[in-house]
CSV table of C-alpha atoms and ligand atoms in Angstrom, one decimal:
chain,number,residue,atom,x,y,z
A,1,MET,CA,103.8,162.3,126.6
A,2,ASN,CA,102.5,163.8,123.4
A,3,GLY,CA,103.8,161.9,120.4
A,4,LYS,CA,103.9,163.7,117.0
A,5,PHE,CA,101.7,161.3,115.1
A,6,GLU,CA,100.7,162.4,111.6
A,7,LEU,CA,97.5,161.1,110.3
A,8,ALA,CA,97.8,158.9,107.3
A,9,GLU,CA,97.4,160.8,104.0
A,10,ARG,CA,94.2,159.0,103.1
A,11,LEU,CA,92.5,160.6,106.1
A,12,LEU,CA,93.9,164.0,105.2
A,13,LYS,CA,92.3,163.6,101.7
A,14,LEU,CA,88.8,163.2,103.1
A,15,PRO,CA,86.5,166.1,102.3
A,16,PRO,CA,86.0,168.6,105.2
A,17,TYR,CA,83.3,167.6,107.8
A,18,LEU,CA,80.7,170.3,107.2
A,19,PHE,CA,78.4,169.4,110.1
A,20,PHE,CA,81.0,170.5,112.7
A,21,GLU,CA,79.6,174.0,113.1
A,22,ILE,CA,76.1,172.7,113.3
A,23,ASP,CA,77.0,170.1,115.9
A,24,ARG,CA,78.7,172.8,118.0
A,25,LEU,CA,75.7,175.2,117.8
A,26,LYS,CA,73.3,172.3,118.6
A,27,LYS,CA,75.3,171.3,121.7
A,28,GLU,CA,75.4,175.0,122.8
A,29,ALA,CA,71.7,175.4,122.4
A,30,ILE,CA,70.9,172.2,124.3
A,31,ALA,CA,73.3,173.3,127.1
A,32,ARG,CA,71.4,176.6,127.3
A,33,GLY,CA,68.3,174.6,127.9
A,34,LYS,CA,66.7,175.4,124.5
A,35,ASP,CA,64.0,173.0,123.3
A,36,ILE,CA,65.5,171.5,120.2
A,37,ILE,CA,63.6,169.5,117.5
A,38,ASP,CA,66.2,167.3,115.9
A,39,LEU,CA,65.5,166.5,112.2
A,40,GLY,CA,69.2,166.1,111.5
A,41,VAL,CA,70.2,162.5,111.6
A,42,GLY,CA,68.6,159.7,109.5
A,43,ASP,CA,68.0,157.5,112.5
A,44,PRO,CA,64.3,156.4,113.1
A,45,ASP,CA,62.9,157.2,116.5
A,46,ILE,CA,60.5,154.2,116.3
A,47,PRO,CA,61.6,151.1,118.2
A,48,THR,CA,62.4,147.8,116.4
A,49,PRO,CA,59.3,145.6,116.1
A,50,SER,CA,58.9,143.5,119.2
A,51,VAL,CA,58.9,140.2,117.3
A,52,ILE,CA,62.5,140.9,116.4
A,53,VAL,CA,63.5,142.0,119.8
A,54,GLU,CA,62.0,138.9,121.4
A,55,GLU,CA,64.0,136.7,119.0
A,56,LEU,CA,67.2,138.4,120.0
A,57,LYS,CA,66.5,137.7,123.7
A,58,LYS,CA,66.1,134.0,122.9
A,59,ALA,CA,69.1,133.9,120.5
A,60,VAL,CA,71.4,135.4,123.0
A,61,ASP,CA,70.8,132.4,125.3
A,62,ARG,CA,72.0,129.9,122.7
A,63,PRO,CA,75.7,129.0,123.4
A,64,ALA,CA,76.3,128.3,119.7
A,65,ASN,CA,75.8,132.0,119.1
A,66,HIS,CA,78.6,132.9,121.5
A,67,ARG,CA,81.2,131.6,119.2
A,68,TYR,CA,82.8,133.3,116.1
A,69,PRO,CA,80.3,133.8,113.3
A,70,SER,CA,81.5,133.2,109.7
A,71,THR,CA,82.5,136.2,107.6
A,72,VAL,CA,79.9,135.5,104.9
A,73,GLY,CA,77.1,135.0,107.4
A,74,MET,CA,75.0,132.0,108.4
A,75,ILE,CA,73.6,130.1,105.5
A,76,GLU,CA,70.1,130.4,107.1
A,77,PHE,CA,70.5,134.2,107.1
A,78,ARG,CA,71.6,134.3,103.5
A,79,GLU,CA,68.7,132.0,102.5
A,80,ALA,CA,66.2,134.2,104.4
A,81,ALA,CA,67.6,137.3,102.6
A,82,CYS,CA,67.4,135.5,99.2
A,83,ASP,CA,63.8,134.3,99.9
A,84,TRP,CA,62.7,137.8,100.9
A,85,PHE,CA,64.4,139.2,97.8
A,86,LYS,CA,62.7,136.6,95.5
A,87,ASN,CA,59.3,137.4,97.0
A,88,ARG,CA,59.8,141.1,96.8
A,89,PHE,CA,61.5,141.5,93.4
A,90,GLY,CA,61.0,138.2,91.7
A,91,VAL,CA,64.8,137.7,91.2
A,92,SER,CA,66.5,134.4,92.2
A,93,ILE,CA,69.8,134.8,94.0
A,94,ASP,CA,72.1,131.9,95.0
A,95,PRO,CA,72.5,132.2,98.8
A,96,VAL,CA,75.9,130.4,98.7
A,97,LYS,CA,77.7,132.2,95.9
A,98,GLU,CA,75.8,135.5,95.4
A,99,ALA,CA,75.0,136.7,98.9
A,100,VAL,CA,77.0,137.9,101.9
A,101,ALA,CA,75.9,139.2,105.3
A,102,LEU,CA,77.1,142.6,106.3
A,103,ILE,CA,77.7,144.3,109.6
A,104,GLY,CA,75.3,147.0,108.4
A,105,SER,CA,75.4,147.9,104.8
A,106,LYS,CA,77.8,150.8,105.4
A,107,GLU,CA,80.4,148.2,106.2
A,108,GLY,CA,80.0,146.6,102.8
A,109,ILE,CA,79.8,149.9,100.9
A,110,ALA,CA,83.0,151.1,102.6
A,111,ASN,CA,84.9,147.8,101.9
A,112,ILE,CA,83.8,147.2,98.3
A,113,SER,CA,86.4,149.8,97.0
A,114,MET,CA,89.2,147.9,98.8
A,115,ALA,CA,88.3,144.8,96.8
A,116,PHE,CA,88.2,146.4,93.3
A,117,VAL,CA,89.7,149.8,93.2
A,118,ASP,CA,93.5,150.4,92.6
A,119,PRO,CA,95.2,153.7,92.9
A,120,GLY,CA,94.5,155.7,89.8
A,121,ASP,CA,91.2,154.0,89.0
A,122,TYR,CA,88.2,156.3,88.6
A,123,VAL,CA,85.0,155.7,90.6
A,124,LEU,CA,81.8,157.4,89.5
A,125,ILE,CA,80.2,159.0,92.6
A,126,PRO,CA,76.8,160.8,92.8
A,127,ASP,CA,76.7,164.2,94.4
A,128,PRO,CA,74.9,165.0,96.8
A,129,ALA,CA,75.3,161.5,98.3
A,130,TYR,CA,75.9,159.4,101.3
A,131,PRO,CA,79.5,160.3,102.1
A,132,VAL,CA,80.8,156.6,102.3
A,133,TYR,CA,80.9,156.1,98.5
A,134,LYS,CA,83.5,158.9,98.1
A,135,ASN,CA,85.4,158.3,101.3
A,136,GLY,CA,85.7,154.5,100.7
A,137,THR,CA,87.0,155.3,97.2
A,138,ILE,CA,89.6,157.7,98.7
A,139,PHE,CA,90.7,155.1,101.2
A,140,ALA,CA,91.4,152.7,98.3
A,141,GLY,CA,93.4,155.3,96.5
A,142,GLY,CA,90.8,155.7,93.7
A,143,ASN,CA,89.8,159.0,92.0
A,144,PRO,CA,86.3,160.0,92.7
A,145,TYR,CA,84.6,161.4,89.5
A,146,ILE,CA,81.5,163.4,90.5
A,147,MET,CA,78.2,162.8,88.8
A,148,PRO,CA,76.0,165.8,89.7
A,149,LEU,CA,72.4,165.0,90.8
A,150,LEU,CA,70.4,167.8,89.5
A,151,LYS,CA,66.7,168.6,89.9
A,152,GLU,CA,66.2,169.0,86.2
A,153,ASN,CA,67.4,165.4,85.8
A,154,GLN,CA,65.1,164.1,88.6
A,155,PHE,CA,68.3,163.8,90.7
A,156,LEU,CA,69.6,160.9,88.4
A,157,PRO,CA,73.1,161.0,87.1
A,158,ASP,CA,73.3,162.0,83.4
A,159,LEU,CA,75.3,159.1,82.1
A,160,ASP,CA,75.7,160.7,78.7
A,161,ALA,CA,77.6,163.6,80.3
A,162,ILE,CA,80.4,161.3,81.6
A,163,PRO,CA,83.4,161.9,79.3
A,164,GLU,CA,84.5,158.9,77.3
A,165,PRO,CA,88.1,159.0,78.7
A,166,ILE,CA,86.7,159.0,82.2
A,167,ALA,CA,84.3,156.1,81.5
A,168,VAL,CA,87.1,154.0,80.1
A,169,LYS,CA,89.2,154.5,83.2
A,170,SER,CA,86.3,153.9,85.6
A,171,LYS,CA,86.2,150.7,87.7
A,172,MET,CA,83.0,151.3,89.7
A,173,MET,CA,79.9,153.4,89.9
A,174,PHE,CA,77.7,154.0,92.9
A,175,LEU,CA,74.0,154.5,92.7
A,176,ASN,CA,71.4,154.8,95.4
A,177,TYR,CA,67.6,154.7,94.8
A,178,PRO,CA,65.4,155.5,96.6
A,179,ASN,CA,67.9,158.2,97.3
A,180,ASN,CA,69.3,159.8,100.4
A,181,PRO,CA,69.4,162.8,100.7
A,182,THR,CA,67.2,163.8,97.7
A,183,SER,CA,64.5,161.1,98.3
A,184,ALA,CA,64.4,160.7,94.5
A,185,THR,CA,63.4,157.4,93.0
A,186,ALA,CA,64.6,155.6,89.8
A,187,THR,CA,62.7,153.6,87.2
A,188,LYS,CA,63.7,150.3,85.8
A,189,GLU,CA,64.2,152.1,82.5
A,190,TYR,CA,66.8,154.3,84.1
A,191,PHE,CA,68.5,151.2,85.7
A,192,LYS,CA,68.6,149.6,82.3
A,193,LYS,CA,70.5,152.6,80.9
A,194,ALA,CA,73.0,152.2,83.8
A,195,VAL,CA,73.3,148.4,83.1
A,196,ASP,CA,74.1,149.2,79.4
A,197,PHE,CA,76.6,151.8,80.3
A,198,ALA,CA,78.3,149.4,82.8
A,199,HIS,CA,78.5,146.6,80.1
A,200,LYS,CA,79.9,149.0,77.6
A,201,TYR,CA,82.7,150.2,79.8
A,202,ASN,CA,83.2,147.2,82.0
A,203,ILE,CA,82.1,149.0,85.2
A,204,ILE,CA,80.9,147.5,88.5
A,205,VAL,CA,77.6,149.1,89.6
A,206,CYS,CA,77.2,149.2,93.4
A,207,HIS,CA,73.6,149.9,94.1
A,208,ASP,CA,72.8,151.1,97.6
A,209,ALA,CA,69.2,149.9,98.2
A,210,ALA,CA,68.8,150.9,101.8
A,211,TYR,CA,65.4,152.5,101.3
A,212,THR,CA,63.5,150.2,98.9
A,213,GLU,CA,60.9,149.3,101.5
A,214,VAL,CA,60.3,152.7,103.1
A,215,SER,CA,57.7,153.9,100.5
A,216,PHE,CA,54.4,155.7,100.4
A,217,ASP,CA,51.2,155.9,98.5
A,218,GLY,CA,51.6,152.3,97.3
A,219,TYR,CA,54.9,153.0,95.5
A,220,GLN,CA,57.2,149.9,95.2
A,221,ALA,CA,60.8,150.7,94.4
A,222,PRO,CA,62.6,148.4,92.0
A,223,SER,CA,65.8,146.5,92.6
A,224,PHE,CA,68.7,147.2,90.3
A,225,LEU,CA,69.0,143.4,89.9
A,226,GLU,CA,65.5,143.2,88.3
A,227,VAL,CA,67.1,144.5,85.0
A,228,ASP,CA,68.3,141.9,82.5
A,229,GLY,CA,72.0,141.7,82.5
A,230,ALA,CA,72.3,143.5,85.9
A,231,LYS,CA,73.7,140.5,87.7
A,232,ASP,CA,76.7,140.4,85.3
A,233,ILE,CA,78.0,143.7,86.5
A,234,SER,CA,76.5,144.7,89.8
A,235,ILE,CA,76.2,144.2,93.6
A,236,GLU,CA,73.2,145.5,95.6
A,237,PHE,CA,73.5,146.6,99.2
A,238,HIS,CA,70.5,146.0,101.5
A,239,SER,CA,70.1,147.0,105.1
A,240,LEU,CA,67.7,146.0,107.8
A,241,SER,CA,68.4,149.4,109.5
A,242,LYS,CA,65.7,151.5,107.8
A,243,THR,CA,63.4,148.6,106.7
A,244,PHE,CA,62.9,147.4,110.3
A,245,CYS,CA,64.1,150.4,112.4
A,246,MET,CA,67.2,148.4,113.3
A,247,THR,CA,70.0,151.0,112.9
A,248,GLY,CA,71.7,150.1,116.1
A,249,TRP,CA,71.8,146.3,115.4
A,250,ARG,CA,74.3,146.5,112.5
A,251,ILE,CA,73.0,144.0,110.1
A,252,GLY,CA,72.5,144.0,106.3
A,253,PHE,CA,73.5,142.0,103.2
A,254,ALA,CA,74.8,142.3,99.7
A,255,LEU,CA,73.6,140.3,96.7
A,256,GLY,CA,74.7,140.1,93.1
A,257,ASN,CA,77.5,138.9,90.8
A,258,GLU,CA,79.4,136.0,92.2
A,259,LYS,CA,82.8,137.5,91.5
A,260,ILE,CA,81.9,140.9,93.0
A,261,VAL,CA,80.4,139.4,96.1
A,262,GLY,CA,83.4,137.1,96.3
A,263,GLY,CA,85.8,140.1,96.2
A,264,LEU,CA,84.0,141.8,99.0
A,265,THR,CA,84.0,138.7,101.1
A,266,LYS,CA,87.7,138.3,100.6
A,267,ILE,CA,88.4,141.8,102.0
A,268,LYS,CA,85.9,141.3,104.8
A,269,SER,CA,87.5,138.0,105.8
A,270,ASN,CA,90.7,139.9,106.5
A,271,ILE,CA,89.0,142.7,108.5
A,272,ASP,CA,86.0,141.3,110.4
A,273,SER,CA,84.6,138.0,111.5
A,274,GLY,CA,81.0,138.5,110.6
A,275,ALA,CA,77.9,139.8,112.4
A,276,PHE,CA,76.9,138.4,115.8
A,277,GLN,CA,74.8,135.3,115.0
A,278,ALA,CA,72.1,136.2,117.5
A,279,VAL,CA,71.6,139.4,115.4
A,280,GLN,CA,71.5,137.3,112.2
A,281,GLU,CA,68.9,135.1,113.7
A,282,SER,CA,66.8,138.1,114.7
A,283,GLY,CA,67.3,139.4,111.1
A,284,ILE,CA,65.9,136.1,109.8
A,285,VAL,CA,62.8,136.6,111.9
A,286,ALA,CA,62.6,140.2,110.7
A,287,MET,CA,62.6,139.3,107.0
A,288,ALA,CA,60.3,136.3,107.4
A,289,LYS,CA,57.7,137.8,109.8
A,290,ALA,CA,58.1,141.5,110.5
A,291,LEU,CA,57.2,143.1,107.2
A,292,PRO,CA,53.5,143.6,108.1
A,293,VAL,CA,54.5,145.5,111.3
A,294,ALA,CA,57.1,147.4,109.4
A,295,LYS,CA,54.5,148.6,106.8
A,296,ASN,CA,52.6,150.2,109.7
A,297,ILE,CA,55.7,152.1,110.6
A,298,TYR,CA,56.0,153.4,107.0
A,299,LYS,CA,52.4,154.7,107.4
A,300,VAL,CA,53.7,156.7,110.3
A,301,PHE,CA,56.4,158.2,108.2
A,302,GLU,CA,53.8,158.9,105.4
A,303,ARG,CA,51.7,161.0,107.8
A,304,ARG,CA,54.7,162.9,109.0
A,305,ARG,CA,55.7,163.5,105.4
A,306,ASN,CA,52.3,165.0,104.7
A,307,ILE,CA,52.4,167.3,107.7
A,308,PHE,CA,55.9,168.5,107.0
A,309,VAL,CA,55.5,169.1,103.3
A,310,LYS,CA,52.2,170.9,103.7
A,311,GLY,CA,53.9,173.1,106.4
A,312,LEU,CA,56.7,174.0,104.0
A,313,ASN,CA,54.3,174.7,101.2
A,314,ASP,CA,52.2,177.0,103.5
A,315,CYS,CA,55.4,179.0,104.0
A,316,GLY,CA,55.9,179.3,100.2
A,317,ILE,CA,58.7,176.7,100.1
A,318,GLU,CA,58.1,174.5,97.0
A,319,CYS,CA,58.5,170.8,97.7
A,320,ASP,CA,56.7,167.7,96.3
A,321,LEU,CA,55.6,164.7,98.4
A,322,PRO,CA,58.5,162.2,98.1
A,323,LYS,CA,57.4,158.6,97.3
A,324,SER,CA,60.1,157.1,99.5
A,325,THR,CA,62.6,157.5,102.3
A,326,PHE,CA,62.0,159.5,105.4
A,327,TYR,CA,63.8,162.6,104.1
A,328,ILE,CA,62.4,165.9,102.9
A,329,TRP,CA,64.9,167.6,100.6
A,330,PHE,CA,64.1,171.2,99.8
A,331,LYS,CA,65.5,174.4,98.3
A,332,VAL,CA,66.2,177.1,100.9
A,333,PRO,CA,64.5,180.5,100.4
A,334,PRO,CA,66.3,182.8,97.9
A,335,LYS,CA,68.3,184.9,100.3
A,336,TYR,CA,70.0,182.0,102.1
A,337,ASP,CA,72.5,179.2,101.3
A,338,SER,CA,72.5,175.8,102.9
A,339,ALA,CA,74.7,176.9,105.9
A,340,SER,CA,72.9,180.2,106.7
A,341,PHE,CA,69.5,178.6,106.5
A,342,THR,CA,70.5,175.7,108.7
A,343,LYS,CA,71.9,178.2,111.2
A,344,LEU,CA,68.7,180.3,111.0
A,345,MET,CA,66.6,177.2,111.7
A,346,LEU,CA,68.7,176.2,114.7
A,347,GLU,CA,69.1,179.6,116.3
A,348,GLU,CA,65.7,181.1,115.6
A,349,ALA,CA,63.4,178.0,115.5
A,350,GLY,CA,65.4,175.5,117.6
A,351,ILE,CA,65.2,173.0,114.7
A,352,VAL,CA,68.2,170.9,113.6
A,353,ILE,CA,68.3,170.1,109.9
A,354,THR,CA,71.2,169.1,107.7
A,355,PRO,CA,72.8,171.5,105.2
A,356,GLY,CA,72.7,170.0,101.7
A,357,ASN,CA,76.3,170.9,100.9
A,358,GLY,CA,77.3,168.5,103.6
A,359,PHE,CA,76.4,165.8,101.1
A,360,GLY,CA,78.6,167.3,98.3
A,361,GLU,CA,78.9,170.6,96.4
A,362,TYR,CA,75.7,169.9,94.3
A,363,GLY,CA,73.7,169.8,97.6
A,364,GLU,CA,74.4,173.6,98.0
A,365,GLY,CA,71.2,175.5,98.1
A,366,TYR,CA,69.3,172.6,99.7
A,367,VAL,CA,68.7,171.3,103.1
A,368,ARG,CA,67.5,167.9,104.4
A,369,ALA,CA,65.0,167.3,107.2
A,370,ALA,CA,64.6,163.7,108.6
A,371,LEU,CA,61.1,162.8,109.7
A,372,THR,CA,62.4,161.2,112.9
A,373,VAL,CA,60.2,162.9,115.5
A,374,PRO,CA,56.5,162.2,116.4
A,375,GLU,CA,53.7,164.1,114.7
A,376,GLU,CA,53.1,166.6,117.5
A,377,ARG,CA,56.8,167.6,117.5
A,378,LEU,CA,56.6,167.9,113.7
A,379,ASN,CA,53.5,170.2,114.0
A,380,GLU,CA,55.5,172.3,116.5
A,381,ALA,CA,58.4,172.4,114.0
A,382,VAL,CA,56.1,173.5,111.2
A,383,SER,CA,54.6,176.3,113.3
A,384,ARG,CA,58.1,177.5,114.4
A,385,ILE,CA,59.3,177.5,110.8
A,386,LYS,CA,56.2,179.6,109.8
A,387,GLN,CA,57.1,182.2,112.5
A,388,VAL,CA,60.7,182.5,111.3
A,389,ILE,CA,60.2,182.6,107.5
B,1,PLP,C1,71.3,154.5,106.4
B,1,PLP,C2,72.0,154.3,105.1
B,1,PLP,C3,72.8,153.2,104.9
B,1,PLP,C4,73.2,152.2,105.8
B,1,PLP,O1,72.9,151.8,106.8
B,1,PLP,P1,73.5,150.6,107.7
B,1,PLP,O2,72.9,150.9,109.0
B,1,PLP,O3,75.0,150.6,107.7
B,1,PLP,O4,72.9,149.4,107.1
B,1,PLP,C5,73.3,153.1,103.6
B,1,PLP,N1,73.1,153.9,102.7
B,1,PLP,C6,72.3,155.0,102.8
B,1,PLP,C7,72.1,155.9,101.7
B,1,PLP,C8,71.7,155.2,104.1
B,1,PLP,O5,71.0,156.3,104.3
């Protein structure tokens, strides 16, 4: 029997899913036996460092880990996160009151709006961006207010351009540096401006810090929490997914203001029962021991970046070497838009990339390539692009 079940309005309010056509064309091409180079999804091809995998094998055998975890995460996990954070950024966080484990940072980013946004509240959302900021806001009944990320502003929101009446009605703001999809970075001076803005208008800043470790040429991304006064108004989301190539494990954490972390925890305690403890124990080992191995992985991404950007430049496509993330964000050649160039790449070159407008209207005219294939495949991709353009 087919029931007539209408989707809830909040689902109907989501922006259209623009990757549908590309997904379809990709599946068709694969079915035809075409050799596809997939630079579409931001999911590293490199396996998780073995020291972490070995820990999971042992942790799975411990019966204590077979029971319900706690929503906030094991104290040992939160301590390991705070220790890592203190070493890396020089900022002390209380693991009891100011830290919560997450089932991947996406989970926390999606849930934070439920804790603080009421219907009618404005939430300041960058565009282009990771879609969860806007969609989580919509689920909570909030009004997304778009902050365009423009090249002439180094892909940073122009806070002075936000109208006063909107700022006054805004409850939260999302930021994400190093940035997906633009691979832009932010300075501490910029973060300071955001802290001042947030203090002035009583706004919670949610900083998505998924890519702080994936950096090149010696660059070290700052944490939002390094800025004086940041902890009064912000929460920062960290993920082990990109740092340790652990996307499938679903583990991350959030740090920051006690009340903000507490609000998120309250929502979570009514939705989930925490991350599998064996995964948390593996995460502890990752943060304590696996960074040297992970740094070698970033070298791999750095070499891939050099190959791909040089290839684009050889074709006359302007693109600087990003300092961070494994994404190359570039403007499509003049006669194309995001969709038509993505289609050209797929149909003529057998390369999957992501159309920039899939990340929001201000991504139009751009595309994103994820460096998630080995060097020889990337060389092949570059030579195919050269033939097509
Ligand atoms: C990958 C990614 C995340 C989150 O990943 P999790 O696997 O859920 O921890 C968050 N934000 C951005 C911008 C990302 O690209």
